[in-house]
Coordinates of C-alpha atoms and ligand atoms in Angstrom, one line a residue:
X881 CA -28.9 -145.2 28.5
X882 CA -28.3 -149.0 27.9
X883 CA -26.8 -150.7 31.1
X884 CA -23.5 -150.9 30.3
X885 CA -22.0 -154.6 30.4
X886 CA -18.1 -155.8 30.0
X887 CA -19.9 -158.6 27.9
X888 CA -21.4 -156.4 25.6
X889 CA -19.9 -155.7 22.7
X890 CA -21.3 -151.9 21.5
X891 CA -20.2 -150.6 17.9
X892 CA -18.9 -147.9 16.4
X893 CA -21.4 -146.7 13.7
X894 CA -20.3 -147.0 10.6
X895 CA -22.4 -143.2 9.7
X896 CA -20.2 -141.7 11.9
X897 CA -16.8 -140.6 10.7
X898 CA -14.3 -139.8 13.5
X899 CA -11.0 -137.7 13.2
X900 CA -8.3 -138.0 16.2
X901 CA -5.9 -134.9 16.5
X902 CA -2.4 -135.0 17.4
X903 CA -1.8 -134.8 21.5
X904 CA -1.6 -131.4 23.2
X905 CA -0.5 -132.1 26.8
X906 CA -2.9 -133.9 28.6
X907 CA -5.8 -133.6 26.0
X908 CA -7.4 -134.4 23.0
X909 CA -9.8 -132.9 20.3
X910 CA -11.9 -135.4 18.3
X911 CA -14.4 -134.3 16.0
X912 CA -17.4 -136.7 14.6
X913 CA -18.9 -136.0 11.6
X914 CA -22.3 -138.1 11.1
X915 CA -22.2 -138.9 7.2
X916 CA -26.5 -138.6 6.8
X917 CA -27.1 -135.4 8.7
X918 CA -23.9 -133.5 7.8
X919 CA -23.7 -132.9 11.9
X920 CA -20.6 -131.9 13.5
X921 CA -19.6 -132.5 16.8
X922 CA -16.0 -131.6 18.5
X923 CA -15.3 -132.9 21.7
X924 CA -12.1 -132.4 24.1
X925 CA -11.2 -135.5 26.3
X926 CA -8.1 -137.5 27.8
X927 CA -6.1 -139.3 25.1
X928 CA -7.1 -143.0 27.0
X929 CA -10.6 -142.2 25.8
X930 CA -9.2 -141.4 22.2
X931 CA -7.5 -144.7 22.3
X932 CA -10.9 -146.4 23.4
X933 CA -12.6 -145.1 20.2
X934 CA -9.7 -147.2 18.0
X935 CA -10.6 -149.8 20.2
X936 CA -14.8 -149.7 20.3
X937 CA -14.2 -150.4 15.8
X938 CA -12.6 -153.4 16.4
X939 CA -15.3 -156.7 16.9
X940 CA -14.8 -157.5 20.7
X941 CA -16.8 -157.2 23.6
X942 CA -16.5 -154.0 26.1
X943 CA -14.2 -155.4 28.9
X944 CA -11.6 -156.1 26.1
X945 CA -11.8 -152.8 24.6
X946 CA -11.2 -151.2 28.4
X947 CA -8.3 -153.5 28.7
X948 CA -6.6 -152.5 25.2
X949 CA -6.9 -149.1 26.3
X950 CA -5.8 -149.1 29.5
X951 CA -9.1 -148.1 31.4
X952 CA -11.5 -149.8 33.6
X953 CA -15.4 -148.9 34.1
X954 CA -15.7 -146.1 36.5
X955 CA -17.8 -143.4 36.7
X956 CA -15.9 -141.3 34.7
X957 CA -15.4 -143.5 31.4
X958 CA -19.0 -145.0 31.5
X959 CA -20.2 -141.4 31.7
X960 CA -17.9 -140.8 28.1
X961 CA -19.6 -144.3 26.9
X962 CA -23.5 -142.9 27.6
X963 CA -22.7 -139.7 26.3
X964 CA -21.2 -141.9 22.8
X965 CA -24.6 -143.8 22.8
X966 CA -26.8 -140.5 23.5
X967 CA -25.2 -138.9 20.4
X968 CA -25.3 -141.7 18.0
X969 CA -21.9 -142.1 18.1
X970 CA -21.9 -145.8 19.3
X971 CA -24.8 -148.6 19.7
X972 CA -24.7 -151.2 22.7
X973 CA -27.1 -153.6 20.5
X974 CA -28.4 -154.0 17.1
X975 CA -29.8 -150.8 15.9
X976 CA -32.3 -153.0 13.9
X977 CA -33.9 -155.1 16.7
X978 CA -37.2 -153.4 17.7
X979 CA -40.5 -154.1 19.4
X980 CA -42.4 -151.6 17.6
X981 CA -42.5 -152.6 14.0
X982 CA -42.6 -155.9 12.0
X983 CA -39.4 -157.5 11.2
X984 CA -39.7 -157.6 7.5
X985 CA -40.9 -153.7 7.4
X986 CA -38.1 -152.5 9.1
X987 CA -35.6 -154.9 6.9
X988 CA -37.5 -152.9 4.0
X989 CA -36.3 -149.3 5.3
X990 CA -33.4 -149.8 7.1
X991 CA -31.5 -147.4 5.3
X992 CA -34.4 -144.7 6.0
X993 CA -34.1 -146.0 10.1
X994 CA -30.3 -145.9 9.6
X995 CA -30.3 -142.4 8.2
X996 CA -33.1 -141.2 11.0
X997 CA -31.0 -142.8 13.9
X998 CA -28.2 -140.4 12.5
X999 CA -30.6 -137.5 13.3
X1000 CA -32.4 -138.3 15.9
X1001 CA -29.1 -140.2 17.3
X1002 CA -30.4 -143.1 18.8
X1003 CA -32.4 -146.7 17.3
X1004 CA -35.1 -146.2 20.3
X1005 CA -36.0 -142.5 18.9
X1006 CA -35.5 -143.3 15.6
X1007 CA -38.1 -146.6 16.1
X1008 CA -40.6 -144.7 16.9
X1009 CA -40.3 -141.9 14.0
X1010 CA -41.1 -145.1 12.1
X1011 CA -43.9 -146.2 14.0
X1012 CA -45.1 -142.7 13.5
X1013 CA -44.6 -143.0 9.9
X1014 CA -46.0 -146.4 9.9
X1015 CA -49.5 -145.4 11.7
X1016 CA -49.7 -141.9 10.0
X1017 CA -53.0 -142.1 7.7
X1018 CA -52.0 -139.0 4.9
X1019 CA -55.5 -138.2 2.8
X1020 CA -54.3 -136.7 -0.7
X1021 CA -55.7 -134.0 -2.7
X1022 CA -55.1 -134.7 -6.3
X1023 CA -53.3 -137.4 -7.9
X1024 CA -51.5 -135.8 -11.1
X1025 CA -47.8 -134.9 -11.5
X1026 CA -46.9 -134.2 -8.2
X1027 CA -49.8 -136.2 -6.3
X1028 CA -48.9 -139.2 -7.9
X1029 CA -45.1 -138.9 -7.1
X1030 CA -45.5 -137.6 -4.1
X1031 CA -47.5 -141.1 -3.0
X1032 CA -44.7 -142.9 -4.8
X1033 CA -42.6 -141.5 -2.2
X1034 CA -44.1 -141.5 1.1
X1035 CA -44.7 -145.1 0.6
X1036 CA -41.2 -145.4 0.0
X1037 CA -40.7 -144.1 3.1
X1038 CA -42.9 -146.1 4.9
X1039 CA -46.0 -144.5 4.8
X1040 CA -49.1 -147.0 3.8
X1041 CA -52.3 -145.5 5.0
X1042 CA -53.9 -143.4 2.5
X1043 CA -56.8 -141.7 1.6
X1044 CA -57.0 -140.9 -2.1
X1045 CA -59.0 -137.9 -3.8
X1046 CA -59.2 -137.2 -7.3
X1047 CA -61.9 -137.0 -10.3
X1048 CA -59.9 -137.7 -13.4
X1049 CA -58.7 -140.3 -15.5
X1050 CA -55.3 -141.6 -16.6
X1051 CA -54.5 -139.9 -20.0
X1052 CA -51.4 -141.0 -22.6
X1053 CA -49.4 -137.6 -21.8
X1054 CA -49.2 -138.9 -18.4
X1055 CA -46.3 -141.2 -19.3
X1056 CA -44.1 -138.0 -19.0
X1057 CA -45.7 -136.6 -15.4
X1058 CA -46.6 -139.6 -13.5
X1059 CA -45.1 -142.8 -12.0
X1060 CA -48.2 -144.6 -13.1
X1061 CA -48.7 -147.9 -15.2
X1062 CA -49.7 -146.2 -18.6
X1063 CA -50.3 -148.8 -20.9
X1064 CA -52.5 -150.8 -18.5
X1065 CA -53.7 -147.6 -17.3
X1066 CA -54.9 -145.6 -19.8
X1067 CA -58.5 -144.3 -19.5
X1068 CA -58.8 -145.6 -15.8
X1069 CA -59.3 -143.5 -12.5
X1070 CA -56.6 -141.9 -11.3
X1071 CA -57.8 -142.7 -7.7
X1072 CA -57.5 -146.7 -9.6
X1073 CA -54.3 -146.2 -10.9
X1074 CA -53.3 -144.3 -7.6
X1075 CA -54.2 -147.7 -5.4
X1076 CA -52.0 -149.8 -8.0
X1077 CA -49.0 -147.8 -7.3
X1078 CA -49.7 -148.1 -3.3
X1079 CA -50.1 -151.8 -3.5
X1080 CA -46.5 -152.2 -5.5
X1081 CA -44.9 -150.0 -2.6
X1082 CA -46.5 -150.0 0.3
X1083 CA -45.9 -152.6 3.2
X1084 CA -49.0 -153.9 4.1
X1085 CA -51.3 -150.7 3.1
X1086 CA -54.2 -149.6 3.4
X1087 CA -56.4 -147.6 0.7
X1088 CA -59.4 -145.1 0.5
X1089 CA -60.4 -143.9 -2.0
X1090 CA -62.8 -140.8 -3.4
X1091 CA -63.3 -140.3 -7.0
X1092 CA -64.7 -137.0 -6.7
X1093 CA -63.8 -133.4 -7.4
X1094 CA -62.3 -131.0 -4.6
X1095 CA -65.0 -128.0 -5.0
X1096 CA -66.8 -125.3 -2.2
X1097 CA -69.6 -127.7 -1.5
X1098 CA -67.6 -130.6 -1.4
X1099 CA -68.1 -132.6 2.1
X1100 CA -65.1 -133.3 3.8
X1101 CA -66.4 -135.5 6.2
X1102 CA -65.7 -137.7 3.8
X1103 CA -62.1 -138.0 5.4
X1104 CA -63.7 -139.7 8.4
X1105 CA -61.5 -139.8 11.3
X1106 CA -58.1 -139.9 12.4
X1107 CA -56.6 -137.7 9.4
X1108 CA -52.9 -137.5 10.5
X1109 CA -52.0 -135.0 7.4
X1110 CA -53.8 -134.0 4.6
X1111 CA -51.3 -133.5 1.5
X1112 CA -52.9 -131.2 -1.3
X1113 CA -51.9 -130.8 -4.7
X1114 CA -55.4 -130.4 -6.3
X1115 CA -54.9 -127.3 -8.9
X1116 CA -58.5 -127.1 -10.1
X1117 CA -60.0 -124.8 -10.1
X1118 CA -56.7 -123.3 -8.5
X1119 CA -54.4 -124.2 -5.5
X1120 CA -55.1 -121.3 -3.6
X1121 CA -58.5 -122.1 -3.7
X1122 CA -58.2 -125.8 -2.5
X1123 CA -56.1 -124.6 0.3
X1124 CA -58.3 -122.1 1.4
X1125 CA -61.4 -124.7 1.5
X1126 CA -58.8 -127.8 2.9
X1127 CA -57.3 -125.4 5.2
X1128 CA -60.7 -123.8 7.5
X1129 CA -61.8 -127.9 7.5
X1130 CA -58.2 -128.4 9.0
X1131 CA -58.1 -125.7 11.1
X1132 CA -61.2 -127.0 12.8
X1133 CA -59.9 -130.3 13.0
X1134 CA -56.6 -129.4 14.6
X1135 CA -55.2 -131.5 11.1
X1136 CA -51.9 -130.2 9.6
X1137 CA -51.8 -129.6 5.8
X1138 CA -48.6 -129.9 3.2
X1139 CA -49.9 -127.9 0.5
X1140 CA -47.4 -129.3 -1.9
X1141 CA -46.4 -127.3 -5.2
X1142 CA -45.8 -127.4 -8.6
X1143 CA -48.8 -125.8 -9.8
X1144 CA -49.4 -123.4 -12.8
X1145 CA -46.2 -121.0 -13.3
X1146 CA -44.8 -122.3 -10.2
X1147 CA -43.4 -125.8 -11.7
X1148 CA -40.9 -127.0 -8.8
X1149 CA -42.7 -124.8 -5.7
X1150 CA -41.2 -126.1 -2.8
X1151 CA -45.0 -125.9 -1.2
X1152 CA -45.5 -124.5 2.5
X1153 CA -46.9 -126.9 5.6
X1154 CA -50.0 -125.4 7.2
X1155 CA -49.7 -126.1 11.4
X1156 CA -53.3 -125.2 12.8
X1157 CA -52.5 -122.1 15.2
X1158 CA -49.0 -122.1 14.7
X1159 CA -48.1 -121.4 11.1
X1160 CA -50.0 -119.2 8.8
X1161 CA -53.2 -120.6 7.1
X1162 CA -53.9 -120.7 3.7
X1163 CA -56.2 -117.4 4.7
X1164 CA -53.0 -116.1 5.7
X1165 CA -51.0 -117.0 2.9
X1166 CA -54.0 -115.5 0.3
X1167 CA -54.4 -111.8 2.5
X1168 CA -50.2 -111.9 2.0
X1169 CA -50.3 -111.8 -1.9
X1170 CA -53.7 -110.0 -1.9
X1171 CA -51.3 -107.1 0.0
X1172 CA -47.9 -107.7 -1.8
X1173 CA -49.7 -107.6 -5.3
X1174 CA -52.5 -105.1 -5.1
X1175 CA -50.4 -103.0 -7.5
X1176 CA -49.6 -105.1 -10.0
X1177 CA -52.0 -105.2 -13.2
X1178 CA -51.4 -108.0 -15.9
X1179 CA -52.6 -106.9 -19.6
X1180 CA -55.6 -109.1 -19.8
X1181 CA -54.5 -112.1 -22.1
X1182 CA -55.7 -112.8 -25.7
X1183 CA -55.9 -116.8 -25.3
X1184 CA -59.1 -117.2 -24.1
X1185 CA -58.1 -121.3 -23.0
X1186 CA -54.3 -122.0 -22.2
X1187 CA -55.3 -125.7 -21.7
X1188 CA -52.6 -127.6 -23.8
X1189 CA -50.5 -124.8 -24.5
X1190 CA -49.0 -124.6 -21.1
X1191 CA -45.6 -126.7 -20.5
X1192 CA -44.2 -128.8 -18.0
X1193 CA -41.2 -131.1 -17.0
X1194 CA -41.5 -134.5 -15.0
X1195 CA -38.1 -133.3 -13.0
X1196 CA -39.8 -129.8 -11.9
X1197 CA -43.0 -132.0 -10.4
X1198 CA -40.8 -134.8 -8.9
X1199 CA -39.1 -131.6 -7.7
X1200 CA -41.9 -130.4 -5.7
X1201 CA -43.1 -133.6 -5.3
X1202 CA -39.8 -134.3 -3.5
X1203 CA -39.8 -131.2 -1.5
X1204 CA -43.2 -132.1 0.0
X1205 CA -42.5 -135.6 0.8
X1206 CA -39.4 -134.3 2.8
X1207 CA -42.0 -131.8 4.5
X1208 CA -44.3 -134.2 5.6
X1209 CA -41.5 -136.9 6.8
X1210 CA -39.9 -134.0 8.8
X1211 CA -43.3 -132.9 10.2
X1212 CA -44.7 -136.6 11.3
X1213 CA -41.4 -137.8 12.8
X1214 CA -40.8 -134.5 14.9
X1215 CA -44.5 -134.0 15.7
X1216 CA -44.8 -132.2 19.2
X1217 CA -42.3 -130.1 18.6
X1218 CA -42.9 -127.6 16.7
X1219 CA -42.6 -124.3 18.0
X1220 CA -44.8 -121.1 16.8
X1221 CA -43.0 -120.2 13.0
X1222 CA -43.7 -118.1 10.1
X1223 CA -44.7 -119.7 6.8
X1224 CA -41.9 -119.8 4.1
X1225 CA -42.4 -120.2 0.3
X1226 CA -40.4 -121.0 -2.4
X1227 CA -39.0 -122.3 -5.6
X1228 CA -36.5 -123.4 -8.2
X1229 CA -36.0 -121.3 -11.0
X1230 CA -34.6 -123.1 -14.0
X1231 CA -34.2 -120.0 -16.4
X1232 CA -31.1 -119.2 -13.4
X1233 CA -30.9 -122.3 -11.5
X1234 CA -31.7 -120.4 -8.1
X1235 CA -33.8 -120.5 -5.3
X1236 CA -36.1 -118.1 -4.4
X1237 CA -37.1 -118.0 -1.1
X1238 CA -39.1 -115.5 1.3
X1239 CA -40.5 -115.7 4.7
X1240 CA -44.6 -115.2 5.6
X1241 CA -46.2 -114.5 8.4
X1242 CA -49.0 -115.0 10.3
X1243 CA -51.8 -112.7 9.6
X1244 CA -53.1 -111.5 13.0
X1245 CA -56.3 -110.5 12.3
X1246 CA -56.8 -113.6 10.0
X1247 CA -60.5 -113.8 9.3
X1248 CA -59.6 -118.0 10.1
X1249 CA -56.8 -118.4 12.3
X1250 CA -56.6 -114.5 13.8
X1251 CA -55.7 -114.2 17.7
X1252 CA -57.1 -110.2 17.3
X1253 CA -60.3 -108.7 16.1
X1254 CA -59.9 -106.5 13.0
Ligands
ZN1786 ZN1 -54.8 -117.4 9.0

């Protein structure tokens, strides 16, 4: 809590709808609705304090809001003030002004730190989910459709350390899938074309890159050190597969994973987040279908090569890719919370514009990530 000052002159966020009711006897309901987060918050007090909310709008300092209202600073109303500032209801000083963060960075995403001080409620905790963003080094698995929109949009966040992975070139379809530069672009590295669109976002960033295929031999010690999250949307040979190799390193590692979707039949997959110990692994994940399919038999198919035949949609891969940005913003700022949870996979269907949603679980006996001997 901010020490509280008649010369200060604390605001009433401008995120932060508030509705006064009508008098009942000696009380008051007012209920706050924060704009960002959709949070509700109904409250019960003594009509002065109602009054002192009409008055904490108005541009004037603290003492003259107290006066307008009738009230003075005892224990009682600067115990209603704190508990305005711990909710996010009201700031004593500019909810800008930080030590953690260059100036012109956080002028770049202050709508992001205004919408994160709406959920975290207050410009200290919502500085440092920044910083975290900020420092956070993301190593990404393929650089197609969703890779390539997905870094378009954590740097928009903030993000700017990356490492980059992928073996292919830019190609002229990609002008429908990817965010990329394709007339300059055109028969360069992805992992090149993948730095471009960093350095035209990014604050500052910072860029490795690996042009190299994701296969079982492949040497992940290539990631060096100090991974925060490894993003994958590498579909080749198949996403399951890349997980399960990405996810044993990661497990070892103690390195979360976002395994992102959009992959094969699954266009706009919401993806999954892999937590070392406390989610399911990709193991997991692959012994859950192995079980919930073993009776299901597809008539071999005639096309012996689908490559080129099978469709796609920018929107369904910005889609995922957007679901798995959201994932790995909500995972990096609240980092060191996380309790024990099941896995949870999904999609949009656009034949019957649903979701489908289900829950996994852990696998026990995991032959990876298993607390029990099978
Ligand atoms: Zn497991």
């Amino acid at each position: 809590m901010t020490q509280l000052s008649l010369a200060s002159t604390p605001e009433l966020r401008d995120g932060v709808e508030v509705f006064l009711y009508p008098q009942k006897g000696e009380s008051c309901q007012i209920l706050f609705l924060f704009l960002s987060s959709r949070r509700r918050l109904r409250i019960t007090c003594k009509p002065s304090f109602s009054a002192l909310l009409k008055e904490l709008s108005k541009p004037q300092t603290l003492g003259e809001s107290l006066t307008n209202s009738g009230l003075t600073l005892d224990a009682y109303t600067s115990s209603f003030l704190s508990f305005l500032e711990e909710e996010g209801i009201i700031t004593m000083s500019n909810p800008l002004e930080t030590l953690l963060l260059p100036k012109e960075y956080v002028e770049q995403y202050k709508r992001q730190v205004y919408f994160l001080l709406d959920v975290l409620k207050s410009p200290q905790l919502a500085h440092a989910a920044q910083k975290k963003i900020f420092d956070a080094h993301i190593a990404l698995f393929g650089l197609g459709a969703v890779g390539s929109t997905l870094l378009q949009q954590l740097c928009m966040m903030g993000f700017r350390k990356f490492t980059l992975i992928d073996y292919a070139t830019v190609e002229n379809n990609d002008i429908a899938r990817t965010p990329y530069h394709i007339e300059s672009q055109v028969k360069s590295l992805k992992v090149q074309a993948a730095r471009n669109l960093v350095e035209d976002h990014a604050f500052d960033p910072i860029v490795f890159l690996h042009n190299t295929t994701l296969k079982t031999h492949t040497n992940l010690d290539i990631l060096g050190e100090k991974i925060s999250l490894i993003a994958n949307t590498a579909d080749e040979p198949y996403i399951g597969y890349t997980n399960i190799k990405l996810s044993r390193y990661a497990l070892q590692h103690n390195i979360p994973i976002v395994a992102a979707g959009g992959f094969d039949a699954h266009l706009a997959s919401l993806g999954e987040l892999l937590i070392p110990h406390m989610t399911p692994c990709a193991d997991c994940y692959a012994t859950f279908f192995h079980e919930r399919l073993k009776n299901w038999r597809p008539i071999p198919h005639p096309v012996k090569d689908r490559e080129g035949w099978f469709g796609g949609l920018g929107s369904l891969s910005t889609f995922s890719a957007s679901a798995a940005a959201l994932e790995i913003l909500f995972f990096i700022i609240s980092s060191g919370d996380q309790q024990v949870s099941p896995g949870k996979r999904g999609e949009f269907l656009f034949h019957d514009y649903s979701l489908d949603t289900f829950v996994v679980d852990r696998d026990t006996h995991c032959r990876s990530c298993g607390t029990e001997k099978s």
